[in-house]
PDB file of C-alpha atoms in Angstrom:
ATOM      1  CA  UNK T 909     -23.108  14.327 -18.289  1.00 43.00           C
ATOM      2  CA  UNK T 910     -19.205  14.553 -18.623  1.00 45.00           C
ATOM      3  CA  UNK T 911     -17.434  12.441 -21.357  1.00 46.00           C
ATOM      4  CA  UNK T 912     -14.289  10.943 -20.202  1.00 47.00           C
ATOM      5  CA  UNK T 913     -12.210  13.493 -22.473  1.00 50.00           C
ATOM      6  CA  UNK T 914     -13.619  16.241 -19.841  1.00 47.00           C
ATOM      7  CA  UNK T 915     -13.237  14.621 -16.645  1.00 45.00           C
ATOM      8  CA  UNK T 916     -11.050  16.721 -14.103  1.00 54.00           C
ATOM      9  CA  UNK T 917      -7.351  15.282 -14.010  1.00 66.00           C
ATOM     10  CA  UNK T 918      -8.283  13.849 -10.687  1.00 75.00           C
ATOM     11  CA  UNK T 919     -11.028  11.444 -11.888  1.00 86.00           C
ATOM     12  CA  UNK T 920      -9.167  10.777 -14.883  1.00 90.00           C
ATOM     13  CA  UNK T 921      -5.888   9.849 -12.552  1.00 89.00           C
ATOM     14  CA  UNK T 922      -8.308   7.194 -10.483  1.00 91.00           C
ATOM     15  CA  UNK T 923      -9.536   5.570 -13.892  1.00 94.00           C
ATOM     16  CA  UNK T 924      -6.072   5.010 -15.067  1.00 94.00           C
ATOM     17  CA  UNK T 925      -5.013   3.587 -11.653  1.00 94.00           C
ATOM     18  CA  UNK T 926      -8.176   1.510 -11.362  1.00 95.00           C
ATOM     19  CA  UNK T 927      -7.776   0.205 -15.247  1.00 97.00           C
ATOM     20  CA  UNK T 928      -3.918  -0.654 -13.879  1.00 96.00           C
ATOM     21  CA  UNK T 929      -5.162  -2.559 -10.733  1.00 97.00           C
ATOM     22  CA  UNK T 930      -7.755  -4.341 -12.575  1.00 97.00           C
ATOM     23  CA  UNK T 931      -5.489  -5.319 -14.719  1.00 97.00           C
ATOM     24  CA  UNK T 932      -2.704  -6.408 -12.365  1.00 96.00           C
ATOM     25  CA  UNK T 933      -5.700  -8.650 -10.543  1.00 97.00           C
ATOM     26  CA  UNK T 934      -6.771 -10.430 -13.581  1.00 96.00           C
ATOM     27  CA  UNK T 935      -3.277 -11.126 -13.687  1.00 95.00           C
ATOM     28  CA  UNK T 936      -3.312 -13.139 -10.663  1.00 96.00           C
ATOM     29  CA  UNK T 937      -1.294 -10.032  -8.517  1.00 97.00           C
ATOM     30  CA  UNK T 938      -2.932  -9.788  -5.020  1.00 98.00           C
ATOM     31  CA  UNK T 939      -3.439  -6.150  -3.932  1.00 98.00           C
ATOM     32  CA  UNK T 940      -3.200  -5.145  -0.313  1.00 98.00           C
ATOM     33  CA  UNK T 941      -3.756  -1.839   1.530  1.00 96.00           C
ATOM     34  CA  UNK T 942      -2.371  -1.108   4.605  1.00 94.00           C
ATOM     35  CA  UNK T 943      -1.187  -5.003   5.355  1.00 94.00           C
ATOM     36  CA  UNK T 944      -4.957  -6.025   4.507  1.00 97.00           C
ATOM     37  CA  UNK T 945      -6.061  -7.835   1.256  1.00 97.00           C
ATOM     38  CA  UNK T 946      -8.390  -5.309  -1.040  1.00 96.00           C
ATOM     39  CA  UNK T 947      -9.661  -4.639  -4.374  1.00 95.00           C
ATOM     40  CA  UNK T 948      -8.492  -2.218  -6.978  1.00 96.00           C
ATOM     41  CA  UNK T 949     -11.427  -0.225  -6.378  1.00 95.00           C
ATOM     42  CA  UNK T 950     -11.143   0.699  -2.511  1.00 95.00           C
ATOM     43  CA  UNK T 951      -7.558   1.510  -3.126  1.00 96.00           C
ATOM     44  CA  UNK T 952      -8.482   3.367  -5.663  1.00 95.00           C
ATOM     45  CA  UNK T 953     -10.576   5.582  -3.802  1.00 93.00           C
ATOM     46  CA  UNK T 954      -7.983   5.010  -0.291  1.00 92.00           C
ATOM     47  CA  UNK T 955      -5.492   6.998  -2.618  1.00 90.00           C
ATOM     48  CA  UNK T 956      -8.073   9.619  -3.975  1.00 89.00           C
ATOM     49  CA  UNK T 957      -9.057  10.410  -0.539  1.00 87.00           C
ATOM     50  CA  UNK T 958      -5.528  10.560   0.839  1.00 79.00           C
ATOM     51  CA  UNK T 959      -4.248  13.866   2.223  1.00 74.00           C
ATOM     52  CA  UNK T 960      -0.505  14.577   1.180  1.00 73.00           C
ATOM     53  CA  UNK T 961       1.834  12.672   0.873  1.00 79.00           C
ATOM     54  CA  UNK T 962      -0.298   9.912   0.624  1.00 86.00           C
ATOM     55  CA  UNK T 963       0.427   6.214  -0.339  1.00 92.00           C
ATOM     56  CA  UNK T 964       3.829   4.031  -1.593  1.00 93.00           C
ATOM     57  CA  UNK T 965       3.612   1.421  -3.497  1.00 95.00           C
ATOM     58  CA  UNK T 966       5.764  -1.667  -2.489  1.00 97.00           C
ATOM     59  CA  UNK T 967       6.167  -4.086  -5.639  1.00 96.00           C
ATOM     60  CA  UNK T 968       6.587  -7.774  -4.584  1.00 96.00           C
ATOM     61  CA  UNK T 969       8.185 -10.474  -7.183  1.00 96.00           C
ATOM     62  CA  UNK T 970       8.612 -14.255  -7.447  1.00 95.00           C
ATOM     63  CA  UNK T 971      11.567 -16.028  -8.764  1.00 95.00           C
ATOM     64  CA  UNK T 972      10.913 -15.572 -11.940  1.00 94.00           C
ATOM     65  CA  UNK T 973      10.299 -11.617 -11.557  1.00 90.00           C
ATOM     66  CA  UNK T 974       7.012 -11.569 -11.795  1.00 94.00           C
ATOM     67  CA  UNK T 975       4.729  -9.058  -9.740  1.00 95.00           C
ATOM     68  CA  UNK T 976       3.131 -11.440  -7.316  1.00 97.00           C
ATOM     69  CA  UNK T 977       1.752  -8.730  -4.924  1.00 97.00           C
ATOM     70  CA  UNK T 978       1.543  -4.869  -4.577  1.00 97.00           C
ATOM     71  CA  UNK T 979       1.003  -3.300  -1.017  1.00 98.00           C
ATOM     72  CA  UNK T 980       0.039   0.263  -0.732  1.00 96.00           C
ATOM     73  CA  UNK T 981       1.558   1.386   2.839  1.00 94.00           C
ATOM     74  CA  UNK T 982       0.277   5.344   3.693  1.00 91.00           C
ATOM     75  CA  UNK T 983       2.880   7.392   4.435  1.00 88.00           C
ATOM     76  CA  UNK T 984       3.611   8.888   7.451  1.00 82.00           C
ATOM     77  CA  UNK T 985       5.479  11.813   7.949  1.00 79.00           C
ATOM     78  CA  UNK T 986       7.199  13.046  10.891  1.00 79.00           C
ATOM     79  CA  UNK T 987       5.651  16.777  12.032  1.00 77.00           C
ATOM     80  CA  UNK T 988       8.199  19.443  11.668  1.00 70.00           C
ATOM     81  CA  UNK T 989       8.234  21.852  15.108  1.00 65.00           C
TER      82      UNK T 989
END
């Protein structure tokens, strides 16, 4: 079994982003993928799984600048001819 010092850069990317969602949800933030609510953990794997170029994040704030709500939208590139 792998430690976490010798996980490939991929896993270790989806750790740090799922650490960073968790954390933004026990903050109150509500997370949303694709216009639907979700949990860190299926975007986590929603941005693992994603072909190139993937998702943008969309950062939503209060009055008081405070992250209220992040929205992952997939990105969709027009196909060059």
């Amino acid at each position: 079994m792998r430690n976490k010092r010798n996980r490939p850069n991929g896993s270790r990317a989806a750790a740090l982003l799922k650490k960073e969602l968790r954390d933004y949800e026990r903050a109150g933030t509500h997370l949303y993928l694709d216009g639907q609510p979700c949990h860190a953990e299926k975007i986590v794997s929603a941005c693992m799984l994603s072909e190139e170029p993937g998702y943008m994040r969309e950062f939503i704030g209060d009055d008081q600048k405070k992250i209220t709500e992040i929205h992952f939208v997939k990105i969709h590139l027009p196909e060059w001819r």
